[in-house]
PDB file of N, CA and C in Angstrom:
ATOM      1  N   MET A   1     -21.314 -15.198 -19.910  1.00 81.00           N
ATOM      2  CA  MET A   1     -20.433 -14.061 -19.459  1.00 81.00           C
ATOM      3  C   MET A   1     -20.332 -13.520 -18.682  1.00 81.00           C
ATOM      4  N   MET A   2     -19.740 -13.318 -17.642  1.00 81.00           N
ATOM      5  CA  MET A   2     -19.443 -12.223 -16.419  1.00 81.00           C
ATOM      6  C   MET A   2     -19.065 -10.748 -16.974  1.00 81.00           C
ATOM      7  N   LYS A   3     -19.516  -9.707 -15.743  1.00 85.00           N
ATOM      8  CA  LYS A   3     -19.610  -8.551 -16.272  1.00 85.00           C
ATOM      9  C   LYS A   3     -18.773  -8.023 -14.990  1.00 85.00           C
ATOM     10  N   THR A   4     -17.574  -7.067 -14.951  1.00 79.00           N
ATOM     11  CA  THR A   4     -17.416  -6.459 -13.699  1.00 79.00           C
ATOM     12  C   THR A   4     -18.152  -5.131 -13.587  1.00 79.00           C
ATOM     13  N   ILE A   5     -18.584  -5.543 -12.386  1.00 81.00           N
ATOM     14  CA  ILE A   5     -19.800  -3.788 -12.295  1.00 81.00           C
ATOM     15  C   ILE A   5     -19.121  -3.291 -11.433  1.00 81.00           C
ATOM     16  N   VAL A   6     -17.853  -3.302 -10.426  1.00 82.00           N
ATOM     17  CA  VAL A   6     -17.259  -2.367 -10.008  1.00 82.00           C
ATOM     18  C   VAL A   6     -15.798  -2.945  -9.110  1.00 82.00           C
ATOM     19  N   GLY A   7     -14.952  -2.234  -8.371  1.00 85.00           N
ATOM     20  CA  GLY A   7     -13.889  -2.577  -8.630  1.00 85.00           C
ATOM     21  C   GLY A   7     -13.550  -2.113  -7.564  1.00 85.00           C
ATOM     22  N   TRP A   8     -12.869  -3.085  -5.980  1.00 91.00           N
ATOM     23  CA  TRP A   8     -12.223  -2.342  -5.100  1.00 91.00           C
ATOM     24  C   TRP A   8     -10.998  -2.162  -4.935  1.00 91.00           C
ATOM     25  N   HIS A   9     -10.274  -1.418  -4.007  1.00 93.00           N
ATOM     26  CA  HIS A   9      -8.962  -1.310  -3.942  1.00 93.00           C
ATOM     27  C   HIS A   9      -8.698  -1.273  -2.678  1.00 93.00           C
ATOM     28  N   VAL A  10      -7.782  -2.173  -2.109  1.00 96.00           N
ATOM     29  CA  VAL A  10      -7.175  -2.009  -0.790  1.00 96.00           C
ATOM     30  C   VAL A  10      -5.896  -1.226  -0.265  1.00 96.00           C
ATOM     31  N   ASP A  11      -5.971  -0.144   0.374  1.00 97.00           N
ATOM     32  CA  ASP A  11      -4.435  -0.045   0.537  1.00 97.00           C
ATOM     33  C   ASP A  11      -4.580  -0.115   1.891  1.00 97.00           C
ATOM     34  N   ILE A  12      -2.274  -0.823   1.802  1.00 98.00           N
ATOM     35  CA  ILE A  12      -2.104  -1.222   2.920  1.00 98.00           C
ATOM     36  C   ILE A  12      -0.666  -0.466   2.941  1.00 98.00           C
ATOM     37  N   GLU A  13      -0.425  -0.119   4.342  1.00 98.00           N
ATOM     38  CA  GLU A  13       0.746   1.043   5.089  1.00 98.00           C
ATOM     39  C   GLU A  13       1.462   0.095   5.855  1.00 98.00           C
ATOM     40  N   PHE A  14       2.537   0.349   5.507  1.00 97.00           N
ATOM     41  CA  PHE A  14       3.362  -0.582   6.578  1.00 97.00           C
ATOM     42  C   PHE A  14       4.621   0.558   7.738  1.00 97.00           C
ATOM     43  N   THR A  15       4.829   0.347   9.145  1.00 96.00           N
ATOM     44  CA  THR A  15       5.648   0.651   9.516  1.00 96.00           C
ATOM     45  C   THR A  15       6.830  -0.492  10.293  1.00 96.00           C
ATOM     46  N   GLU A  16       7.563   0.141   9.929  1.00 92.00           N
ATOM     47  CA  GLU A  16       8.738  -0.823  10.660  1.00 92.00           C
ATOM     48  C   GLU A  16       9.613  -0.664  11.974  1.00 92.00           C
ATOM     49  N   ASP A  17       9.772  -1.473  12.964  1.00 90.00           N
ATOM     50  CA  ASP A  17      10.756  -0.879  14.433  1.00 90.00           C
ATOM     51  C   ASP A  17      11.379  -1.934  14.088  1.00 90.00           C
ATOM     52  N   GLU A  18      12.625  -1.599  13.251  1.00 83.00           N
ATOM     53  CA  GLU A  18      13.993  -2.765  13.294  1.00 83.00           C
ATOM     54  C   GLU A  18      14.394  -3.595  14.238  1.00 83.00           C
ATOM     55  N   VAL A  19      14.457  -2.235  15.544  1.00 82.00           N
ATOM     56  CA  VAL A  19      15.219  -2.696  16.794  1.00 82.00           C
ATOM     57  C   VAL A  19      14.220  -3.763  17.683  1.00 82.00           C
ATOM     58  N   ALA A  20      13.207  -3.340  17.535  1.00 86.00           N
ATOM     59  CA  ALA A  20      12.534  -4.427  18.274  1.00 86.00           C
ATOM     60  C   ALA A  20      11.706  -5.514  17.274  1.00 86.00           C
ATOM     61  N   GLY A  21      11.808  -5.687  16.211  1.00 87.00           N
ATOM     62  CA  GLY A  21      11.496  -6.634  15.314  1.00 87.00           C
ATOM     63  C   GLY A  21       9.947  -6.499  14.839  1.00 87.00           C
ATOM     64  N   LYS A  22       9.676  -5.155  14.841  1.00 94.00           N
ATOM     65  CA  LYS A  22       8.296  -5.537  14.838  1.00 94.00           C
ATOM     66  C   LYS A  22       7.708  -4.772  13.477  1.00 94.00           C
ATOM     67  N   THR A  23       6.591  -5.599  12.618  1.00 95.00           N
ATOM     68  CA  THR A  23       5.881  -4.843  11.377  1.00 95.00           C
ATOM     69  C   THR A  23       4.470  -4.716  11.914  1.00 95.00           C
ATOM     70  N   ARG A  24       4.355  -3.612  11.464  1.00 97.00           N
ATOM     71  CA  ARG A  24       2.666  -2.781  11.772  1.00 97.00           C
ATOM     72  C   ARG A  24       2.124  -2.668  10.481  1.00 97.00           C
ATOM     73  N   ALA A  25       0.762  -3.062   9.771  1.00 98.00           N
ATOM     74  CA  ALA A  25       0.106  -2.591   8.797  1.00 98.00           C
ATOM     75  C   ALA A  25      -1.219  -2.494   9.175  1.00 98.00           C
ATOM     76  N   ALA A  26      -1.622  -1.302   8.268  1.00 98.00           N
ATOM     77  CA  ALA A  26      -2.798  -0.353   8.298  1.00 98.00           C
ATOM     78  C   ALA A  26      -3.614  -0.330   6.887  1.00 98.00           C
ATOM     79  N   CYS A  27      -4.578  -0.892   7.252  1.00 98.00           N
ATOM     80  CA  CYS A  27      -5.276  -1.177   5.582  1.00 98.00           C
ATOM     81  C   CYS A  27      -6.656  -0.326   5.786  1.00 98.00           C
ATOM     82  N   MET A  28      -6.685  -0.051   4.156  1.00 98.00           N
ATOM     83  CA  MET A  28      -8.116   0.625   4.159  1.00 98.00           C
ATOM     84  C   MET A  28      -9.177   0.403   3.089  1.00 98.00           C
ATOM     85  N   VAL A  29     -10.154  -0.024   2.993  1.00 97.00           N
ATOM     86  CA  VAL A  29     -10.961  -0.043   1.637  1.00 97.00           C
ATOM     87  C   VAL A  29     -11.956   1.158   1.649  1.00 97.00           C
ATOM     88  N   ARG A  30     -11.623   1.460   0.306  1.00 95.00           N
ATOM     89  CA  ARG A  30     -13.201   2.452   0.731  1.00 95.00           C
ATOM     90  C   ARG A  30     -14.378   1.927  -0.427  1.00 95.00           C
ATOM     91  N   LEU A  31     -15.900   1.871   0.218  1.00 93.00           N
ATOM     92  CA  LEU A  31     -17.045   1.088  -0.388  1.00 93.00           C
ATOM     93  C   LEU A  31     -17.889   1.983  -1.203  1.00 93.00           C
ATOM     94  N   PRO A  32     -18.111   1.452  -2.455  1.00 89.00           N
ATOM     95  CA  PRO A  32     -18.962   2.141  -3.466  1.00 89.00           C
ATOM     96  C   PRO A  32     -19.874   3.055  -2.629  1.00 89.00           C
ATOM     97  N   ASP A  33     -20.570   2.971  -1.508  1.00 88.00           N
ATOM     98  CA  ASP A  33     -21.639   3.825  -0.795  1.00 88.00           C
ATOM     99  C   ASP A  33     -20.771   4.971   0.071  1.00 88.00           C
ATOM    100  N   GLY A  34     -19.538   4.784   0.110  1.00 91.00           N
ATOM    101  CA  GLY A  34     -18.519   6.167   0.422  1.00 91.00           C
ATOM    102  C   GLY A  34     -18.039   5.325   1.994  1.00 91.00           C
ATOM    103  N   THR A  35     -18.460   4.732   2.289  1.00 93.00           N
ATOM    104  CA  THR A  35     -17.701   3.739   3.679  1.00 93.00           C
ATOM    105  C   THR A  35     -16.195   4.006   3.532  1.00 93.00           C
ATOM    106  N   GLU A  36     -15.705   4.320   4.430  1.00 96.00           N
ATOM    107  CA  GLU A  36     -13.690   3.635   4.199  1.00 96.00           C
ATOM    108  C   GLU A  36     -14.028   2.478   5.466  1.00 96.00           C
ATOM    109  N   MET A  37     -13.491   1.652   5.352  1.00 97.00           N
ATOM    110  CA  MET A  37     -13.186   0.411   6.525  1.00 97.00           C
ATOM    111  C   MET A  37     -11.661   0.514   6.791  1.00 97.00           C
ATOM    112  N   ARG A  38     -11.199   0.911   7.868  1.00 98.00           N
ATOM    113  CA  ARG A  38     -10.135   0.752   8.165  1.00 98.00           C
ATOM    114  C   ARG A  38      -9.739  -0.491   9.360  1.00 98.00           C
ATOM    115  N   ALA A  39      -8.127  -1.372   9.257  1.00 98.00           N
ATOM    116  CA  ALA A  39      -7.976  -2.364  10.148  1.00 98.00           C
ATOM    117  C   ALA A  39      -6.608  -2.591  10.410  1.00 98.00           C
ATOM    118  N   HIS A  40      -6.052  -2.971  11.186  1.00 98.00           N
ATOM    119  CA  HIS A  40      -4.857  -3.093  11.715  1.00 98.00           C
ATOM    120  C   HIS A  40      -4.328  -4.475  11.964  1.00 98.00           C
ATOM    121  N   GLY A  41      -2.741  -4.748  11.700  1.00 98.00           N
ATOM    122  CA  GLY A  41      -2.374  -6.024  11.667  1.00 98.00           C
ATOM    123  C   GLY A  41      -0.787  -5.573  12.194  1.00 98.00           C
ATOM    124  N   HIS A  42      -0.279  -6.989  12.704  1.00 97.00           N
ATOM    125  CA  HIS A  42       0.695  -6.814  13.174  1.00 97.00           C
ATOM    126  C   HIS A  42       1.774  -8.013  13.319  1.00 97.00           C
ATOM    127  N   ALA A  43       3.099  -7.894  12.863  1.00 96.00           N
ATOM    128  CA  ALA A  43       4.249  -9.194  13.405  1.00 96.00           C
ATOM    129  C   ALA A  43       5.289  -8.572  14.147  1.00 96.00           C
ATOM    130  N   LYS A  44       5.831  -9.771  14.603  1.00 94.00           N
ATOM    131  CA  LYS A  44       6.822  -9.586  15.775  1.00 94.00           C
ATOM    132  C   LYS A  44       7.658 -10.911  15.479  1.00 94.00           C
ATOM    133  N   ARG A  45       9.217 -10.442  14.961  1.00 86.00           N
ATOM    134  CA  ARG A  45      10.044 -11.293  14.529  1.00 86.00           C
ATOM    135  C   ARG A  45      10.808 -12.271  16.201  1.00 86.00           C
ATOM    136  N   HIS A  46      10.697 -12.940  16.083  1.00 81.00           N
ATOM    137  CA  HIS A  46      11.773 -14.114  17.112  1.00 81.00           C
ATOM    138  C   HIS A  46      13.153 -13.316  17.204  1.00 81.00           C
ATOM    139  N   PRO A  47      13.373 -13.267  18.653  1.00 77.00           N
ATOM    140  CA  PRO A  47      14.982 -12.886  18.088  1.00 77.00           C
ATOM    141  C   PRO A  47      16.207 -13.981  17.616  1.00 77.00           C
ATOM    142  N   ASP A  48      15.173 -15.474  17.925  1.00 76.00           N
ATOM    143  CA  ASP A  48      16.037 -16.244  16.769  1.00 76.00           C
ATOM    144  C   ASP A  48      16.220 -16.323  15.667  1.00 76.00           C
ATOM    145  N   ASP A  49      15.219 -15.272  15.006  1.00 78.00           N
ATOM    146  CA  ASP A  49      14.852 -15.584  13.306  1.00 78.00           C
ATOM    147  C   ASP A  49      15.761 -14.731  12.648  1.00 78.00           C
ATOM    148  N   MET A  50      16.198 -15.067  11.331  1.00 75.00           N
ATOM    149  CA  MET A  50      16.849 -14.100  10.709  1.00 75.00           C
ATOM    150  C   MET A  50      15.882 -13.108   9.994  1.00 75.00           C
ATOM    151  N   GLU A  51      16.455 -11.550  10.400  1.00 77.00           N
ATOM    152  CA  GLU A  51      15.215 -10.857   9.672  1.00 77.00           C
ATOM    153  C   GLU A  51      15.199 -10.368   8.070  1.00 77.00           C
ATOM    154  N   GLN A  52      13.961 -11.077   7.942  1.00 77.00           N
ATOM    155  CA  GLN A  52      12.931 -10.769   6.698  1.00 77.00           C
ATOM    156  C   GLN A  52      11.759  -9.989   6.907  1.00 77.00           C
ATOM    157  N   GLN A  53      12.436  -8.800   6.534  1.00 76.00           N
ATOM    158  CA  GLN A  53      10.993  -7.772   6.074  1.00 76.00           C
ATOM    159  C   GLN A  53      10.119  -7.982   5.664  1.00 76.00           C
ATOM    160  N   ARG A  54      10.148  -8.830   4.466  1.00 87.00           N
ATOM    161  CA  ARG A  54       9.397  -8.886   3.415  1.00 87.00           C
ATOM    162  C   ARG A  54       7.942 -10.175   4.414  1.00 87.00           C
ATOM    163  N   VAL A  55       8.720 -11.346   5.020  1.00 90.00           N
ATOM    164  CA  VAL A  55       7.895 -11.882   5.940  1.00 90.00           C
ATOM    165  C   VAL A  55       7.018 -11.308   6.698  1.00 90.00           C
ATOM    166  N   GLY A  56       7.722 -10.443   7.439  1.00 92.00           N
ATOM    167  CA  GLY A  56       6.916  -9.423   8.725  1.00 92.00           C
ATOM    168  C   GLY A  56       6.025  -8.807   8.163  1.00 92.00           C
ATOM    169  N   GLU A  57       6.187  -8.218   7.075  1.00 95.00           N
ATOM    170  CA  GLU A  57       5.151  -7.867   5.901  1.00 95.00           C
ATOM    171  C   GLU A  57       3.788  -8.532   5.685  1.00 95.00           C
ATOM    172  N   GLU A  58       4.541  -9.996   5.571  1.00 96.00           N
ATOM    173  CA  GLU A  58       3.411 -10.417   4.557  1.00 96.00           C
ATOM    174  C   GLU A  58       2.207 -10.766   5.927  1.00 96.00           C
ATOM    175  N   ILE A  59       3.167 -11.307   7.441  1.00 96.00           N
ATOM    176  CA  ILE A  59       2.201 -11.407   8.334  1.00 96.00           C
ATOM    177  C   ILE A  59       1.269 -10.510   8.614  1.00 96.00           C
ATOM    178  N   ALA A  60       1.853  -9.579   8.585  1.00 97.00           N
ATOM    179  CA  ALA A  60       1.340  -7.936   9.202  1.00 97.00           C
ATOM    180  C   ALA A  60      -0.039  -7.793   8.432  1.00 97.00           C
ATOM    181  N   ALA A  61       0.309  -7.732   7.102  1.00 98.00           N
ATOM    182  CA  ALA A  61      -0.684  -7.614   6.165  1.00 98.00           C
ATOM    183  C   ALA A  61      -2.024  -8.715   6.342  1.00 98.00           C
ATOM    184  N   ALA A  62      -1.818  -9.837   6.666  1.00 98.00           N
ATOM    185  CA  ALA A  62      -2.626 -10.969   6.533  1.00 98.00           C
ATOM    186  C   ALA A  62      -3.275 -10.495   7.569  1.00 98.00           C
ATOM    187  N   ARG A  63      -2.710 -10.320   8.992  1.00 98.00           N
ATOM    188  CA  ARG A  63      -3.598 -10.208  10.284  1.00 98.00           C
ATOM    189  C   ARG A  63      -4.752  -9.013   9.548  1.00 98.00           C
ATOM    190  N   CYS A  64      -4.077  -8.050   9.084  1.00 98.00           N
ATOM    191  CA  CYS A  64      -4.965  -6.605   9.115  1.00 98.00           C
ATOM    192  C   CYS A  64      -6.470  -7.195   7.729  1.00 98.00           C
ATOM    193  N   LEU A  65      -5.871  -7.818   6.653  1.00 98.00           N
ATOM    194  CA  LEU A  65      -6.988  -8.178   6.044  1.00 98.00           C
ATOM    195  C   LEU A  65      -7.726  -9.017   6.737  1.00 98.00           C
ATOM    196  N   ASN A  66      -7.211  -9.843   7.606  1.00 98.00           N
ATOM    197  CA  ASN A  66      -8.354 -10.720   8.472  1.00 98.00           C
ATOM    198  C   ASN A  66      -9.584 -10.502   9.323  1.00 98.00           C
ATOM    199  N   GLU A  67      -8.919  -8.721   9.962  1.00 98.00           N
ATOM    200  CA  GLU A  67      -9.491  -7.842  10.929  1.00 98.00           C
ATOM    201  C   GLU A  67     -10.761  -7.242   9.474  1.00 98.00           C
ATOM    202  N   LEU A  68      -9.934  -6.932   8.806  1.00 98.00           N
ATOM    203  CA  LEU A  68     -10.897  -6.269   7.936  1.00 98.00           C
ATOM    204  C   LEU A  68     -11.921  -7.213   6.960  1.00 98.00           C
ATOM    205  N   SER A  69     -11.668  -8.663   6.746  1.00 97.00           N
ATOM    206  CA  SER A  69     -12.667  -9.050   6.311  1.00 97.00           C
ATOM    207  C   SER A  69     -14.054  -9.563   7.406  1.00 97.00           C
ATOM    208  N   ARG A  70     -13.648  -9.602   8.434  1.00 96.00           N
ATOM    209  CA  ARG A  70     -14.470  -9.387   9.508  1.00 96.00           C
ATOM    210  C   ARG A  70     -15.090  -8.534   9.942  1.00 96.00           C
ATOM    211  N   ASN A  71     -14.365  -7.284   9.416  1.00 96.00           N
ATOM    212  CA  ASN A  71     -15.493  -5.857   9.691  1.00 96.00           C
ATOM    213  C   ASN A  71     -16.568  -5.943   8.936  1.00 96.00           C
ATOM    214  N   LEU A  72     -15.972  -6.319   7.209  1.00 96.00           N
ATOM    215  CA  LEU A  72     -16.847  -6.567   6.230  1.00 96.00           C
ATOM    216  C   LEU A  72     -18.022  -7.079   6.268  1.00 96.00           C
ATOM    217  N   MET A  73     -17.443  -8.715   7.006  1.00 96.00           N
ATOM    218  CA  MET A  73     -18.735  -9.264   7.304  1.00 96.00           C
ATOM    219  C   MET A  73     -20.006  -8.549   8.161  1.00 96.00           C
ATOM    220  N   LYS A  74     -19.413  -8.057   9.227  1.00 95.00           N
ATOM    221  CA  LYS A  74     -20.088  -7.510   9.954  1.00 95.00           C
ATOM    222  C   LYS A  74     -21.193  -6.445   9.694  1.00 95.00           C
ATOM    223  N   LYS A  75     -20.343  -5.992   8.929  1.00 95.00           N
ATOM    224  CA  LYS A  75     -21.247  -4.619   7.859  1.00 95.00           C
ATOM    225  C   LYS A  75     -22.680  -5.415   7.038  1.00 95.00           C
ATOM    226  N   ALA A  76     -21.849  -6.096   6.234  1.00 95.00           N
ATOM    227  CA  ALA A  76     -23.153  -6.799   5.672  1.00 95.00           C
ATOM    228  C   ALA A  76     -23.821  -7.543   5.858  1.00 95.00           C
ATOM    229  N   GLY A  77     -23.658  -7.892   7.406  1.00 96.00           N
ATOM    230  CA  GLY A  77     -24.738  -8.803   8.352  1.00 96.00           C
ATOM    231  C   GLY A  77     -26.009  -7.378   9.008  1.00 96.00           C
ATOM    232  N   GLY A  78     -25.035  -6.481   9.317  1.00 95.00           N
ATOM    233  CA  GLY A  78     -25.842  -5.597   9.569  1.00 95.00           C
ATOM    234  C   GLY A  78     -26.864  -5.018   8.339  1.00 95.00           C
ATOM    235  N   GLU A  79     -26.531  -4.891   7.263  1.00 95.00           N
ATOM    236  CA  GLU A  79     -27.241  -4.752   6.342  1.00 95.00           C
ATOM    237  C   GLU A  79     -28.654  -5.368   6.098  1.00 95.00           C
ATOM    238  N   ILE A  80     -28.041  -6.868   5.820  1.00 96.00           N
ATOM    239  CA  ILE A  80     -29.182  -7.908   6.000  1.00 96.00           C
ATOM    240  C   ILE A  80     -30.147  -7.557   7.177  1.00 96.00           C
ATOM    241  N   GLU A  81     -29.835  -7.372   7.972  1.00 96.00           N
ATOM    242  CA  GLU A  81     -30.723  -7.825   9.102  1.00 96.00           C
ATOM    243  C   GLU A  81     -31.410  -6.051   9.279  1.00 96.00           C
ATOM    244  N   GLU A  82     -31.218  -5.169   8.718  1.00 95.00           N
ATOM    245  CA  GLU A  82     -31.841  -4.053   8.246  1.00 95.00           C
ATOM    246  C   GLU A  82     -33.075  -4.137   7.140  1.00 95.00           C
ATOM    247  N   ALA A  83     -32.463  -4.853   6.196  1.00 96.00           N
ATOM    248  CA  ALA A  83     -33.576  -4.681   5.167  1.00 96.00           C
ATOM    249  C   ALA A  83     -34.485  -6.289   5.158  1.00 96.00           C
ATOM    250  N   THR A  84     -34.197  -7.039   6.331  1.00 95.00           N
ATOM    251  CA  THR A  84     -35.023  -8.162   5.929  1.00 95.00           C
ATOM    252  C   THR A  84     -35.572  -8.262   7.688  1.00 95.00           C
ATOM    253  N   HIS A  85     -35.272  -7.577   8.709  1.00 96.00           N
ATOM    254  CA  HIS A  85     -35.912  -7.784  10.079  1.00 96.00           C
ATOM    255  C   HIS A  85     -35.539  -8.633  10.570  1.00 96.00           C
ATOM    256  N   ILE A  86     -34.584  -9.796   9.957  1.00 95.00           N
ATOM    257  CA  ILE A  86     -34.279 -11.133  10.253  1.00 95.00           C
ATOM    258  C   ILE A  86     -33.036 -11.268  10.833  1.00 95.00           C
ATOM    259  N   PRO A  87     -32.313 -12.114  11.920  1.00 94.00           N
ATOM    260  CA  PRO A  87     -30.960 -11.820  12.471  1.00 94.00           C
ATOM    261  C   PRO A  87     -30.201 -12.552  11.422  1.00 94.00           C
ATOM    262  N   ALA A  88     -28.806 -11.830  10.948  1.00 93.00           N
ATOM    263  CA  ALA A  88     -28.386 -12.696   9.696  1.00 93.00           C
ATOM    264  C   ALA A  88     -26.990 -13.137  10.375  1.00 93.00           C
ATOM    265  N   HIS A  89     -26.500 -14.650  10.039  1.00 91.00           N
ATOM    266  CA  HIS A  89     -25.573 -15.621  10.718  1.00 91.00           C
ATOM    267  C   HIS A  89     -24.878 -15.829   9.840  1.00 91.00           C
ATOM    268  N   LEU A  90     -23.950 -14.892   9.090  1.00 91.00           N
ATOM    269  CA  LEU A  90     -23.003 -15.018   8.417  1.00 91.00           C
ATOM    270  C   LEU A  90     -21.624 -15.701   8.596  1.00 91.00           C
ATOM    271  N   ALA A  91     -21.287 -16.954   7.654  1.00 88.00           N
ATOM    272  CA  ALA A  91     -20.282 -17.673   8.233  1.00 88.00           C
ATOM    273  C   ALA A  91     -19.042 -17.306   7.407  1.00 88.00           C
ATOM    274  N   MET A  92     -17.535 -17.324   7.986  1.00 80.00           N
ATOM    275  CA  MET A  92     -16.486 -16.921   7.294  1.00 80.00           C
ATOM    276  C   MET A  92     -15.996 -18.275   6.765  1.00 80.00           C
TER     277      MET A  92
END
């Protein structure tokens, strides 16, 4: 049986520039060690595409979470190297 030992919550906030057709996302996760990690993502609607706010949010959020993921991997790699004194090569 698996136990849940900790839970993380990622907050994502969006800003829209309807005139320019741009959506920006900012995400943040607070880790159990107190570290707050932040990232950003964006989406831009092509002028010929119909306006779908939800799609812009999904794309901006995906890009934001991708950046956050890379930052978490970098942090974890640094912690592994600090503990082992051996270069860490973490794959995505």
